[in-house]
Amino acid sequence: MSTIGNASPGTGLEPPGAAIGAAAAIGAPEGALRVRMEQRSERSLAAEEAAGRRLALKGRIVALVAIAFVNFVTLPFPQSLYYEAMLLLFLVSGLARYGLERLGFFRWWFPYAQVVIDAVLLAAVLVLPNPLGGMGQPLQLELRFSNFTYFYILLVELAFSYQPKLVVWGGVACSLVWGATVALIASLADTDIADVARLVYDPTIPQIASPTFVDLRAPFVNVMVFLTVSMLMAAVVARSRHLVLRQSTLERERVNLARHFPPAIVDRLAAQDRTTLADTREQRAAIMFADLVGFTKWAEPHPPHDVIVMLRAVHARLEDEVFRHHGMLDKFTGDGMMATFGTLDPEPDDIANAVACVRSIVDDFAAWNRERAQRGAPPVSISVGLHYGPVVLGNIGTERRLEFAVLGDTVNVAARLETLTRQLHASAVISMDVADALKLADPETADRLLDGFAYRGRATLKGRMHPVTVLSYG
């Protein structure tokens, strides 16, 4: 019988119920963590909103250039100069807001105020006479043209904001401004207003041909359609905003998950409820510890750079094997690691994957040592311990730092088995619980995977009263 340390009744673990109770007590820190994650997402969205405002300014410039070209082609000189000057005012309006934001004077209400300013300026340009010449037509005649379509350019610009409230405000503000403009024109003494209660135009041709004739149904339809489009656009922007927040959260979770799981499992986890790993629960799993033997002595004469290079090479090999066998990389422990199998969604082949991973790690390091020997480099000794049993899973830590943890007697036993390899002069030690679980799950696979493991009897592990039957490999 192998013995490590001295076992005593007072060195056992707390009962599983106590561990579960302690783990359940971390709900409050998890809630605070979610709040911080939401705050980070909001900051990310604020950055996207700022980028959207810059893109909106570029879009405004493009639109103004296009309109200026149309005016130059379709309007005679010098009448076109007036409208080109008005376009410059719209450009100044956009640049002024951008400049204030760059100088740090941006306020939340600036975009809302700019919408009103742009709407009033556009309405004035569309209905007021051109001071540089024209036919001198009455204001009522301007309502017969399709000038209202220019308001849609303002509405589209607001969609870049990622702010549905701003889009709704744009729809309402533009509609009110244009409605007030139509009302003012309709209130002129010489305005000939059509009877809106009639379903068709008055067949009296002279009334329709009158330049002061106004049919209020057309502006009403324009405003209603504009409001409808603005509400639909606001819904699209709200959906886009939600997707941006969700994608930001998912990407952050994917980065965290990628530290522990293979890429294929990360994709599946990212699509699930993010509480999958946060919920505290108890289940059975295989726990593995791996460590470099004599690494402290090896590192003493080597410079820090060589130490880091060696650790990265070792970690990369361990990670590849764990992920290749569908395990979860719990953490790197200096010159070693802790991995688990079956902590995500327990599967019948978890224990087989764990044993296969143990064999692969030992065999991979043996092959690596043969390569190193050909280069004259010293060998790298690896030790692996594996145990199977009940564990508690959940987040532990404080509000400022939480991490997913696997706790319980099974974890402690696996760590002690890894240490036992030195006394047994073996590369890997697994418990009989692992072998029994493997035989129960798949007897044929057990015969193949356990080939090469030697029975080493019962070992008393430090911190435990009851001995553990073990097998060794390598």
mmCIF file of C-alpha atoms in Angstrom, residues 81-441:
data_model
loop_
_atom_site.group_PDB
_atom_site.id
_atom_site.type_symbol
_atom_site.label_atom_id
_atom_site.label_comp_id
_atom_site.label_asym_id
_atom_site.label_seq_id
_atom_site.Cartn_x
_atom_site.Cartn_y
_atom_site.Cartn_z
ATOM 1 C CA LEU A 81 -27.024 79.427 -56.481
ATOM 2 C CA TYR A 82 -29.712 80.005 -53.860
ATOM 3 C CA TYR A 83 -30.325 76.297 -53.391
ATOM 4 C CA GLU A 84 -26.612 75.527 -53.378
ATOM 5 C CA ALA A 85 -26.255 78.064 -50.545
ATOM 6 C CA MET A 86 -29.093 76.338 -48.654
ATOM 7 C CA LEU A 87 -27.286 73.033 -49.077
ATOM 8 C CA LEU A 88 -24.226 74.609 -47.463
ATOM 9 C CA LEU A 89 -26.375 75.441 -44.426
ATOM 10 C CA PHE A 90 -27.302 71.767 -44.071
ATOM 11 C CA LEU A 91 -23.617 70.912 -44.323
ATOM 12 C CA VAL A 92 -22.724 73.479 -41.646
ATOM 13 C CA SER A 93 -25.448 72.052 -39.394
ATOM 14 C CA GLY A 94 -23.948 68.567 -39.603
ATOM 15 C CA LEU A 95 -20.354 69.731 -39.232
ATOM 16 C CA ALA A 96 -21.232 71.897 -36.229
ATOM 17 C CA ARG A 97 -22.642 68.954 -34.314
ATOM 18 C CA TYR A 98 -19.657 66.790 -35.264
ATOM 19 C CA GLY A 99 -17.243 69.531 -34.166
ATOM 20 C CA LEU A 100 -18.961 69.930 -30.811
ATOM 21 C CA GLU A 101 -18.736 66.181 -30.267
ATOM 22 C CA ARG A 102 -15.030 66.128 -31.105
ATOM 23 C CA LEU A 103 -14.438 68.974 -28.637
ATOM 24 C CA GLY A 104 -16.254 67.084 -25.887
ATOM 25 C CA PHE A 105 -19.302 69.330 -25.784
ATOM 26 C CA PHE A 106 -21.751 66.749 -27.102
ATOM 27 C CA ARG A 107 -25.057 66.491 -25.241
ATOM 28 C CA TRP A 108 -27.751 63.884 -25.641
ATOM 29 C CA TRP A 109 -30.268 66.444 -26.903
ATOM 30 C CA PHE A 110 -28.057 67.749 -29.744
ATOM 31 C CA PRO A 111 -29.371 65.230 -32.329
ATOM 32 C CA TYR A 112 -32.971 65.983 -31.348
ATOM 33 C CA ALA A 113 -32.409 69.716 -31.721
ATOM 34 C CA GLN A 114 -30.674 69.215 -35.062
ATOM 35 C CA VAL A 115 -33.686 67.296 -36.381
ATOM 36 C CA VAL A 116 -35.938 70.279 -35.670
ATOM 37 C CA ILE A 117 -33.469 72.743 -37.185
ATOM 38 C CA ASP A 118 -33.074 70.640 -40.327
ATOM 39 C CA ALA A 119 -36.830 70.120 -40.677
ATOM 40 C CA VAL A 120 -37.607 73.855 -40.348
ATOM 41 C CA LEU A 121 -34.802 74.758 -42.758
ATOM 42 C CA LEU A 122 -35.951 72.181 -45.317
ATOM 43 C CA ALA A 123 -39.586 73.290 -45.115
ATOM 44 C CA ALA A 124 -38.535 76.911 -45.645
ATOM 45 C CA VAL A 125 -36.391 76.013 -48.661
ATOM 46 C CA LEU A 126 -39.204 73.983 -50.219
ATOM 47 C CA VAL A 127 -41.997 76.586 -49.999
ATOM 48 C CA LEU A 128 -40.427 80.059 -49.778
ATOM 49 C CA PRO A 129 -39.752 81.938 -53.046
ATOM 50 C CA ASN A 130 -36.267 81.893 -54.491
ATOM 51 C CA PRO A 131 -34.882 85.425 -53.953
ATOM 52 C CA LEU A 132 -32.576 85.052 -56.971
ATOM 53 C CA GLY A 133 -35.444 84.816 -59.415
ATOM 54 C CA GLY A 134 -38.235 82.583 -60.541
ATOM 55 C CA MET A 135 -41.717 82.738 -61.973
ATOM 56 C CA GLY A 136 -43.194 84.339 -58.865
ATOM 57 C CA GLN A 137 -45.706 81.489 -58.360
ATOM 58 C CA PRO A 138 -47.866 81.572 -55.197
ATOM 59 C CA LEU A 139 -46.925 79.491 -52.165
ATOM 60 C CA GLN A 140 -49.977 77.271 -52.644
ATOM 61 C CA LEU A 141 -48.527 75.953 -55.882
ATOM 62 C CA GLU A 142 -45.487 74.524 -54.090
ATOM 63 C CA LEU A 143 -47.722 71.968 -52.369
ATOM 64 C CA ARG A 144 -48.502 70.335 -55.718
ATOM 65 C CA PHE A 145 -44.914 69.265 -56.288
ATOM 66 C CA SER A 146 -43.234 66.192 -54.789
ATOM 67 C CA ASN A 147 -40.903 68.272 -52.623
ATOM 68 C CA PHE A 148 -41.923 66.419 -49.472
ATOM 69 C CA THR A 149 -39.805 63.426 -50.548
ATOM 70 C CA TYR A 150 -36.674 65.313 -49.411
ATOM 71 C CA PHE A 151 -37.760 64.720 -45.802
ATOM 72 C CA TYR A 152 -37.051 61.027 -46.302
ATOM 73 C CA ILE A 153 -33.351 61.837 -46.655
ATOM 74 C CA LEU A 154 -33.403 63.296 -43.143
ATOM 75 C CA LEU A 155 -35.217 60.220 -41.868
ATOM 76 C CA VAL A 156 -32.748 57.790 -43.428
ATOM 77 C CA GLU A 157 -29.853 59.725 -41.912
ATOM 78 C CA LEU A 158 -31.343 59.204 -38.456
ATOM 79 C CA ALA A 159 -31.316 55.420 -38.958
ATOM 80 C CA PHE A 160 -27.515 55.435 -38.574
ATOM 81 C CA SER A 161 -27.905 56.532 -34.948
ATOM 82 C CA TYR A 162 -28.882 53.123 -33.474
ATOM 83 C CA GLN A 163 -31.429 55.151 -31.480
ATOM 84 C CA PRO A 164 -35.060 54.211 -32.217
ATOM 85 C CA LYS A 165 -36.309 57.120 -30.108
ATOM 86 C CA LEU A 166 -34.418 59.544 -32.325
ATOM 87 C CA VAL A 167 -35.941 57.988 -35.443
ATOM 88 C CA VAL A 168 -39.428 58.309 -33.952
ATOM 89 C CA TRP A 169 -38.664 61.890 -32.974
ATOM 90 C CA GLY A 170 -37.495 62.579 -36.510
ATOM 91 C CA GLY A 171 -40.734 61.231 -37.959
ATOM 92 C CA VAL A 172 -42.899 63.236 -35.556
ATOM 93 C CA ALA A 173 -40.858 66.452 -35.786
ATOM 94 C CA CYS A 174 -40.722 66.461 -39.605
ATOM 95 C CA SER A 175 -44.432 65.681 -39.798
ATOM 96 C CA LEU A 176 -45.306 68.495 -37.379
ATOM 97 C CA VAL A 177 -43.094 70.988 -39.197
ATOM 98 C CA TRP A 178 -44.530 70.089 -42.589
ATOM 99 C CA GLY A 179 -48.066 70.041 -41.179
ATOM 100 C CA ALA A 180 -47.553 73.505 -39.698
ATOM 101 C CA THR A 181 -46.182 74.713 -43.034
ATOM 102 C CA VAL A 182 -49.231 73.401 -44.899
ATOM 103 C CA ALA A 183 -51.537 74.906 -42.285
ATOM 104 C CA LEU A 184 -49.912 78.332 -42.681
ATOM 105 C CA ILE A 185 -50.282 78.205 -46.469
ATOM 106 C CA ALA A 186 -53.880 77.015 -46.151
ATOM 107 C CA SER A 187 -54.642 79.941 -43.842
ATOM 108 C CA LEU A 188 -53.696 82.544 -46.474
ATOM 109 C CA ALA A 189 -56.611 84.682 -47.567
ATOM 110 C CA ASP A 190 -56.355 83.766 -51.248
ATOM 111 C CA THR A 191 -56.100 79.994 -50.682
ATOM 112 C CA ASP A 192 -58.821 77.982 -52.422
ATOM 113 C CA ILE A 193 -59.220 74.869 -50.266
ATOM 114 C CA ALA A 194 -60.829 71.792 -51.788
ATOM 115 C CA ASP A 195 -63.665 70.060 -50.014
ATOM 116 C CA VAL A 196 -61.791 67.174 -48.353
ATOM 117 C CA ALA A 197 -65.051 65.362 -47.650
ATOM 118 C CA ARG A 198 -65.447 64.638 -51.346
ATOM 119 C CA LEU A 199 -63.863 61.449 -52.621
ATOM 120 C CA VAL A 200 -62.933 62.856 -56.024
ATOM 121 C CA TYR A 201 -61.660 66.145 -57.295
ATOM 122 C CA ASP A 202 -64.177 68.804 -58.040
ATOM 123 C CA PRO A 203 -64.906 68.388 -61.746
ATOM 124 C CA THR A 204 -64.852 72.163 -62.093
ATOM 125 C CA ILE A 205 -61.677 72.537 -64.138
ATOM 126 C CA PRO A 206 -61.103 76.225 -63.376
ATOM 127 C CA GLN A 207 -60.874 75.510 -59.618
ATOM 128 C CA ILE A 208 -58.261 72.789 -60.103
ATOM 129 C CA ALA A 209 -56.314 74.968 -62.507
ATOM 130 C CA SER A 210 -56.210 77.842 -60.048
ATOM 131 C CA PRO A 211 -52.627 78.375 -58.738
ATOM 132 C CA THR A 212 -53.994 79.015 -55.234
ATOM 133 C CA PHE A 213 -55.993 75.791 -55.154
ATOM 134 C CA VAL A 214 -54.976 73.458 -52.272
ATOM 135 C CA ASP A 215 -56.143 69.883 -51.771
ATOM 136 C CA LEU A 216 -55.268 69.029 -48.167
ATOM 137 C CA ARG A 217 -55.660 65.322 -48.770
ATOM 138 C CA ALA A 218 -52.285 65.064 -50.520
ATOM 139 C CA PRO A 219 -50.262 66.598 -47.622
ATOM 140 C CA PHE A 220 -52.258 64.488 -45.183
ATOM 141 C CA VAL A 221 -51.392 61.300 -47.055
ATOM 142 C CA ASN A 222 -47.734 62.379 -47.242
ATOM 143 C CA VAL A 223 -47.562 62.934 -43.504
ATOM 144 C CA MET A 224 -49.325 59.676 -42.623
ATOM 145 C CA VAL A 225 -47.089 57.628 -44.901
ATOM 146 C CA PHE A 226 -44.029 59.410 -43.533
ATOM 147 C CA LEU A 227 -45.072 58.665 -39.945
ATOM 148 C CA THR A 228 -45.708 55.030 -40.822
ATOM 149 C CA VAL A 229 -42.297 54.685 -42.466
ATOM 150 C CA SER A 230 -40.606 56.358 -39.498
ATOM 151 C CA MET A 231 -42.241 53.923 -37.060
ATOM 152 C CA LEU A 232 -41.189 50.951 -39.180
ATOM 153 C CA MET A 233 -37.655 52.304 -39.421
ATOM 154 C CA ALA A 234 -37.599 52.820 -35.656
ATOM 155 C CA ALA A 235 -38.571 49.173 -35.212
ATOM 156 C CA VAL A 236 -35.750 48.116 -37.547
ATOM 157 C CA VAL A 237 -33.263 50.313 -35.664
ATOM 158 C CA ALA A 238 -34.469 48.887 -32.329
ATOM 159 C CA ARG A 239 -33.964 45.391 -33.700
ATOM 160 C CA SER A 240 -30.503 46.310 -34.949
ATOM 161 C CA ARG A 241 -29.667 47.806 -31.559
ATOM 162 C CA HIS A 242 -30.767 44.607 -29.850
ATOM 163 C CA LEU A 243 -28.671 42.532 -32.233
ATOM 164 C CA VAL A 244 -25.619 44.713 -31.594
ATOM 165 C CA LEU A 245 -26.012 44.303 -27.831
ATOM 166 C CA ARG A 246 -26.604 40.583 -28.156
ATOM 167 C CA GLN A 247 -23.670 40.104 -30.508
ATOM 168 C CA SER A 248 -21.415 42.094 -28.185
ATOM 169 C CA THR A 249 -22.445 39.935 -25.243
ATOM 170 C CA LEU A 250 -22.131 36.700 -27.186
ATOM 171 C CA GLU A 251 -18.714 37.618 -28.509
ATOM 172 C CA ARG A 252 -17.499 38.411 -25.005
ATOM 173 C CA GLU A 253 -18.896 35.096 -23.785
ATOM 174 C CA ARG A 254 -17.315 33.274 -26.716
ATOM 175 C CA VAL A 255 -13.921 34.692 -25.761
ATOM 176 C CA ASN A 256 -14.393 33.468 -22.188
ATOM 177 C CA LEU A 257 -15.681 30.073 -23.283
ATOM 178 C CA ALA A 258 -12.832 29.606 -25.753
ATOM 179 C CA ARG A 259 -10.441 29.479 -22.810
ATOM 180 C CA HIS A 260 -12.113 26.303 -21.569
ATOM 181 C CA PHE A 261 -13.785 24.495 -24.475
ATOM 182 C CA PRO A 262 -12.968 23.321 -28.001
ATOM 183 C CA PRO A 263 -14.241 25.612 -30.816
ATOM 184 C CA ALA A 264 -17.115 23.271 -31.731
ATOM 185 C CA ILE A 265 -18.444 23.294 -28.162
ATOM 186 C CA VAL A 266 -17.973 27.067 -27.927
ATOM 187 C CA ASP A 267 -20.279 27.527 -30.926
ATOM 188 C CA ARG A 268 -22.937 25.396 -29.274
ATOM 189 C CA LEU A 269 -22.611 27.081 -25.891
ATOM 190 C CA ALA A 270 -22.770 30.569 -27.392
ATOM 191 C CA ALA A 271 -26.156 29.747 -28.908
ATOM 192 C CA GLN A 272 -27.547 28.531 -25.580
ATOM 193 C CA ASP A 273 -28.720 30.349 -22.482
ATOM 194 C CA ARG A 274 -25.661 31.922 -20.883
ATOM 195 C CA THR A 275 -26.759 30.665 -17.447
ATOM 196 C CA THR A 276 -25.643 27.151 -18.511
ATOM 197 C CA LEU A 277 -22.341 27.581 -16.691
ATOM 198 C CA ALA A 278 -23.525 30.028 -14.053
ATOM 199 C CA ASP A 279 -26.078 27.705 -12.417
ATOM 200 C CA THR A 280 -24.697 25.840 -9.419
ATOM 201 C CA ARG A 281 -25.279 22.099 -9.752
ATOM 202 C CA GLU A 282 -23.892 18.714 -8.693
ATOM 203 C CA GLN A 283 -23.080 15.893 -11.107
ATOM 204 C CA ARG A 284 -20.535 13.198 -11.844
ATOM 205 C CA ALA A 285 -17.469 14.019 -13.930
ATOM 206 C CA ALA A 286 -13.908 12.939 -14.633
ATOM 207 C CA ILE A 287 -11.225 15.278 -13.295
ATOM 208 C CA MET A 288 -7.679 15.355 -14.630
ATOM 209 C CA PHE A 289 -4.547 17.059 -13.330
ATOM 210 C CA ALA A 290 -1.287 17.222 -15.261
ATOM 211 C CA ASP A 291 2.020 18.656 -14.127
ATOM 212 C CA LEU A 292 5.664 18.861 -15.220
ATOM 213 C CA VAL A 293 7.962 16.859 -12.997
ATOM 214 C CA GLY A 294 11.077 18.731 -11.828
ATOM 215 C CA PHE A 295 10.151 21.905 -13.665
ATOM 216 C CA THR A 296 11.128 24.168 -10.760
ATOM 217 C CA LYS A 297 14.625 22.729 -10.735
ATOM 218 C CA TRP A 298 14.854 23.019 -14.535
ATOM 219 C CA ALA A 299 13.678 26.648 -14.524
ATOM 220 C CA GLU A 300 16.199 27.816 -11.906
ATOM 221 C CA PRO A 301 19.237 28.182 -14.234
ATOM 222 C CA HIS A 302 17.224 29.238 -17.308
ATOM 223 C CA PRO A 303 16.312 32.845 -18.198
ATOM 224 C CA PRO A 304 12.642 33.876 -17.862
ATOM 225 C CA HIS A 305 12.186 33.948 -21.639
ATOM 226 C CA ASP A 306 13.181 30.284 -21.969
ATOM 227 C CA VAL A 307 10.857 29.388 -19.089
ATOM 228 C CA ILE A 308 7.895 31.074 -20.785
ATOM 229 C CA VAL A 309 8.699 29.407 -24.114
ATOM 230 C CA MET A 310 8.788 26.007 -22.435
ATOM 231 C CA LEU A 311 5.507 26.611 -20.562
ATOM 232 C CA ARG A 312 3.752 27.720 -23.725
ATOM 233 C CA ALA A 313 4.926 24.620 -25.562
ATOM 234 C CA VAL A 314 3.725 22.368 -22.739
ATOM 235 C CA HIS A 315 0.409 24.168 -22.376
ATOM 236 C CA ALA A 316 -0.216 23.982 -26.122
ATOM 237 C CA ARG A 317 0.295 20.207 -26.132
ATOM 238 C CA LEU A 318 -1.941 19.694 -23.116
ATOM 239 C CA GLU A 319 -4.647 21.943 -24.525
ATOM 240 C CA ASP A 320 -4.627 20.170 -27.890
ATOM 241 C CA GLU A 321 -5.105 16.782 -26.269
ATOM 242 C CA VAL A 322 -7.884 17.943 -23.937
ATOM 243 C CA PHE A 323 -9.827 19.660 -26.715
ATOM 244 C CA ARG A 324 -9.247 16.756 -29.111
ATOM 245 C CA HIS A 325 -10.892 14.461 -26.568
ATOM 246 C CA HIS A 326 -13.833 16.838 -25.948
ATOM 247 C CA GLY A 327 -12.743 17.912 -22.493
ATOM 248 C CA MET A 328 -12.972 21.254 -20.736
ATOM 249 C CA LEU A 329 -9.757 23.087 -19.859
ATOM 250 C CA ASP A 330 -10.530 24.377 -16.395
ATOM 251 C CA LYS A 331 -7.273 26.228 -15.755
ATOM 252 C CA PHE A 332 -3.526 26.225 -16.212
ATOM 253 C CA THR A 333 -1.736 25.799 -12.888
ATOM 254 C CA GLY A 334 1.711 27.198 -13.502
ATOM 255 C CA ASP A 335 3.535 24.300 -15.138
ATOM 256 C CA GLY A 336 0.426 22.124 -15.244
ATOM 257 C CA MET A 337 -3.307 22.161 -15.820
ATOM 258 C CA MET A 338 -6.679 20.976 -14.604
ATOM 259 C CA ALA A 339 -9.186 19.561 -17.086
ATOM 260 C CA THR A 340 -12.631 18.031 -16.749
ATOM 261 C CA PHE A 341 -14.746 15.652 -18.801
ATOM 262 C CA GLY A 342 -18.532 15.661 -18.534
ATOM 263 C CA THR A 343 -18.996 19.000 -16.786
ATOM 264 C CA LEU A 344 -20.861 20.599 -19.693
ATOM 265 C CA ASP A 345 -23.408 18.030 -20.857
ATOM 266 C CA PRO A 346 -22.634 14.606 -19.425
ATOM 267 C CA GLU A 347 -22.334 11.979 -22.168
ATOM 268 C CA PRO A 348 -21.780 8.207 -21.985
ATOM 269 C CA ASP A 349 -18.347 8.522 -23.613
ATOM 270 C CA ASP A 350 -16.994 11.172 -21.195
ATOM 271 C CA ILE A 351 -15.042 8.672 -19.127
ATOM 272 C CA ALA A 352 -13.674 6.997 -22.279
ATOM 273 C CA ASN A 353 -12.554 10.376 -23.596
ATOM 274 C CA ALA A 354 -10.835 11.105 -20.289
ATOM 275 C CA VAL A 355 -8.866 7.838 -20.245
ATOM 276 C CA ALA A 356 -7.997 8.228 -23.925
ATOM 277 C CA CYS A 357 -6.741 11.733 -23.175
ATOM 278 C CA VAL A 358 -4.495 10.419 -20.386
ATOM 279 C CA ARG A 359 -2.941 7.900 -22.738
ATOM 280 C CA SER A 360 -2.518 10.480 -25.511
ATOM 281 C CA ILE A 361 -0.796 12.982 -23.223
ATOM 282 C CA VAL A 362 1.676 10.393 -21.956
ATOM 283 C CA ASP A 363 2.354 9.030 -25.450
ATOM 284 C CA ASP A 364 2.626 12.530 -26.963
ATOM 285 C CA PHE A 365 5.202 13.648 -24.398
ATOM 286 C CA ALA A 366 7.143 10.415 -24.918
ATOM 287 C CA ALA A 367 7.308 11.148 -28.656
ATOM 288 C CA TRP A 368 8.275 14.754 -27.938
ATOM 289 C CA ASN A 369 11.097 13.594 -25.684
ATOM 290 C CA ARG A 370 12.434 11.383 -28.463
ATOM 291 C CA GLU A 371 12.535 14.434 -30.738
ATOM 292 C CA ARG A 372 14.226 16.487 -28.010
ATOM 293 C CA ALA A 373 16.817 13.765 -27.457
ATOM 294 C CA GLN A 374 17.800 13.953 -31.112
ATOM 295 C CA ARG A 375 18.479 17.677 -30.624
ATOM 296 C CA GLY A 376 20.388 17.081 -27.411
ATOM 297 C CA ALA A 377 17.666 18.700 -25.288
ATOM 298 C CA PRO A 378 16.783 17.259 -21.862
ATOM 299 C CA PRO A 379 13.548 15.244 -21.541
ATOM 300 C CA VAL A 380 10.297 16.748 -20.276
ATOM 301 C CA SER A 381 8.602 14.548 -17.695
ATOM 302 C CA ILE A 382 4.827 14.800 -17.395
ATOM 303 C CA SER A 383 2.635 13.390 -14.626
ATOM 304 C CA VAL A 384 -1.135 12.895 -14.940
ATOM 305 C CA GLY A 385 -3.800 12.032 -12.377
ATOM 306 C CA LEU A 386 -7.423 11.103 -13.178
ATOM 307 C CA HIS A 387 -10.397 10.431 -10.909
ATOM 308 C CA TYR A 388 -14.143 10.068 -11.459
ATOM 309 C CA GLY A 389 -16.939 10.990 -9.074
ATOM 310 C CA PRO A 390 -19.409 13.654 -7.927
ATOM 311 C CA VAL A 391 -18.451 17.317 -8.228
ATOM 312 C CA VAL A 392 -20.092 20.694 -7.634
ATOM 313 C CA LEU A 393 -20.040 23.181 -10.519
ATOM 314 C CA GLY A 394 -20.661 26.916 -10.411
ATOM 315 C CA ASN A 395 -19.173 30.374 -10.261
ATOM 316 C CA ILE A 396 -17.047 31.310 -7.266
ATOM 317 C CA GLY A 397 -15.332 34.519 -6.273
ATOM 318 C CA THR A 398 -16.432 38.045 -5.509
ATOM 319 C CA GLU A 399 -18.241 40.818 -7.330
ATOM 320 C CA ARG A 400 -14.969 42.005 -8.856
ATOM 321 C CA ARG A 401 -13.759 38.604 -10.001
ATOM 322 C CA LEU A 402 -15.786 35.495 -10.719
ATOM 323 C CA GLU A 403 -14.646 32.280 -12.307
ATOM 324 C CA PHE A 404 -16.252 28.987 -13.169
ATOM 325 C CA ALA A 405 -15.059 26.303 -10.768
ATOM 326 C CA VAL A 406 -15.362 22.570 -10.276
ATOM 327 C CA LEU A 407 -15.231 21.617 -6.588
ATOM 328 C CA GLY A 408 -15.434 18.540 -4.420
ATOM 329 C CA ASP A 409 -13.596 15.521 -3.092
ATOM 330 C CA THR A 410 -13.205 14.169 -6.630
ATOM 331 C CA VAL A 411 -11.073 17.175 -7.538
ATOM 332 C CA ASN A 412 -8.828 16.734 -4.510
ATOM 333 C CA VAL A 413 -8.369 13.037 -5.197
ATOM 334 C CA ALA A 414 -7.396 13.712 -8.836
ATOM 335 C CA ALA A 415 -4.778 16.234 -7.673
ATOM 336 C CA ARG A 416 -3.375 13.730 -5.159
ATOM 337 C CA LEU A 417 -3.232 11.011 -7.811
ATOM 338 C CA GLU A 418 -1.124 13.269 -10.012
ATOM 339 C CA THR A 419 1.315 13.709 -7.109
ATOM 340 C CA LEU A 420 1.295 9.953 -6.511
ATOM 341 C CA THR A 421 2.928 9.352 -9.920
ATOM 342 C CA ARG A 422 6.302 10.374 -8.492
ATOM 343 C CA GLN A 423 6.150 7.771 -5.735
ATOM 344 C CA LEU A 424 4.971 5.062 -8.124
ATOM 345 C CA HIS A 425 7.520 6.083 -10.786
ATOM 346 C CA ALA A 426 4.732 6.277 -13.361
ATOM 347 C CA SER A 427 3.644 8.900 -15.885
ATOM 348 C CA ALA A 428 -0.074 8.592 -15.085
ATOM 349 C CA VAL A 429 -2.211 7.291 -12.226
ATOM 350 C CA ILE A 430 -5.960 6.747 -12.430
ATOM 351 C CA SER A 431 -8.363 5.522 -9.770
ATOM 352 C CA MET A 432 -10.257 2.261 -9.905
ATOM 353 C CA ASP A 433 -13.416 4.377 -9.941
ATOM 354 C CA VAL A 434 -12.372 5.508 -13.417
ATOM 355 C CA ALA A 435 -11.774 1.953 -14.601
ATOM 356 C CA ASP A 436 -15.073 0.687 -13.126
ATOM 357 C CA ALA A 437 -17.053 3.534 -14.716
ATOM 358 C CA LEU A 438 -15.389 2.873 -18.076
ATOM 359 C CA LYS A 439 -16.143 -0.857 -17.914
ATOM 360 C CA LEU A 440 -19.755 -0.124 -17.016
ATOM 361 C CA ALA A 441 -20.195 2.347 -19.857
#
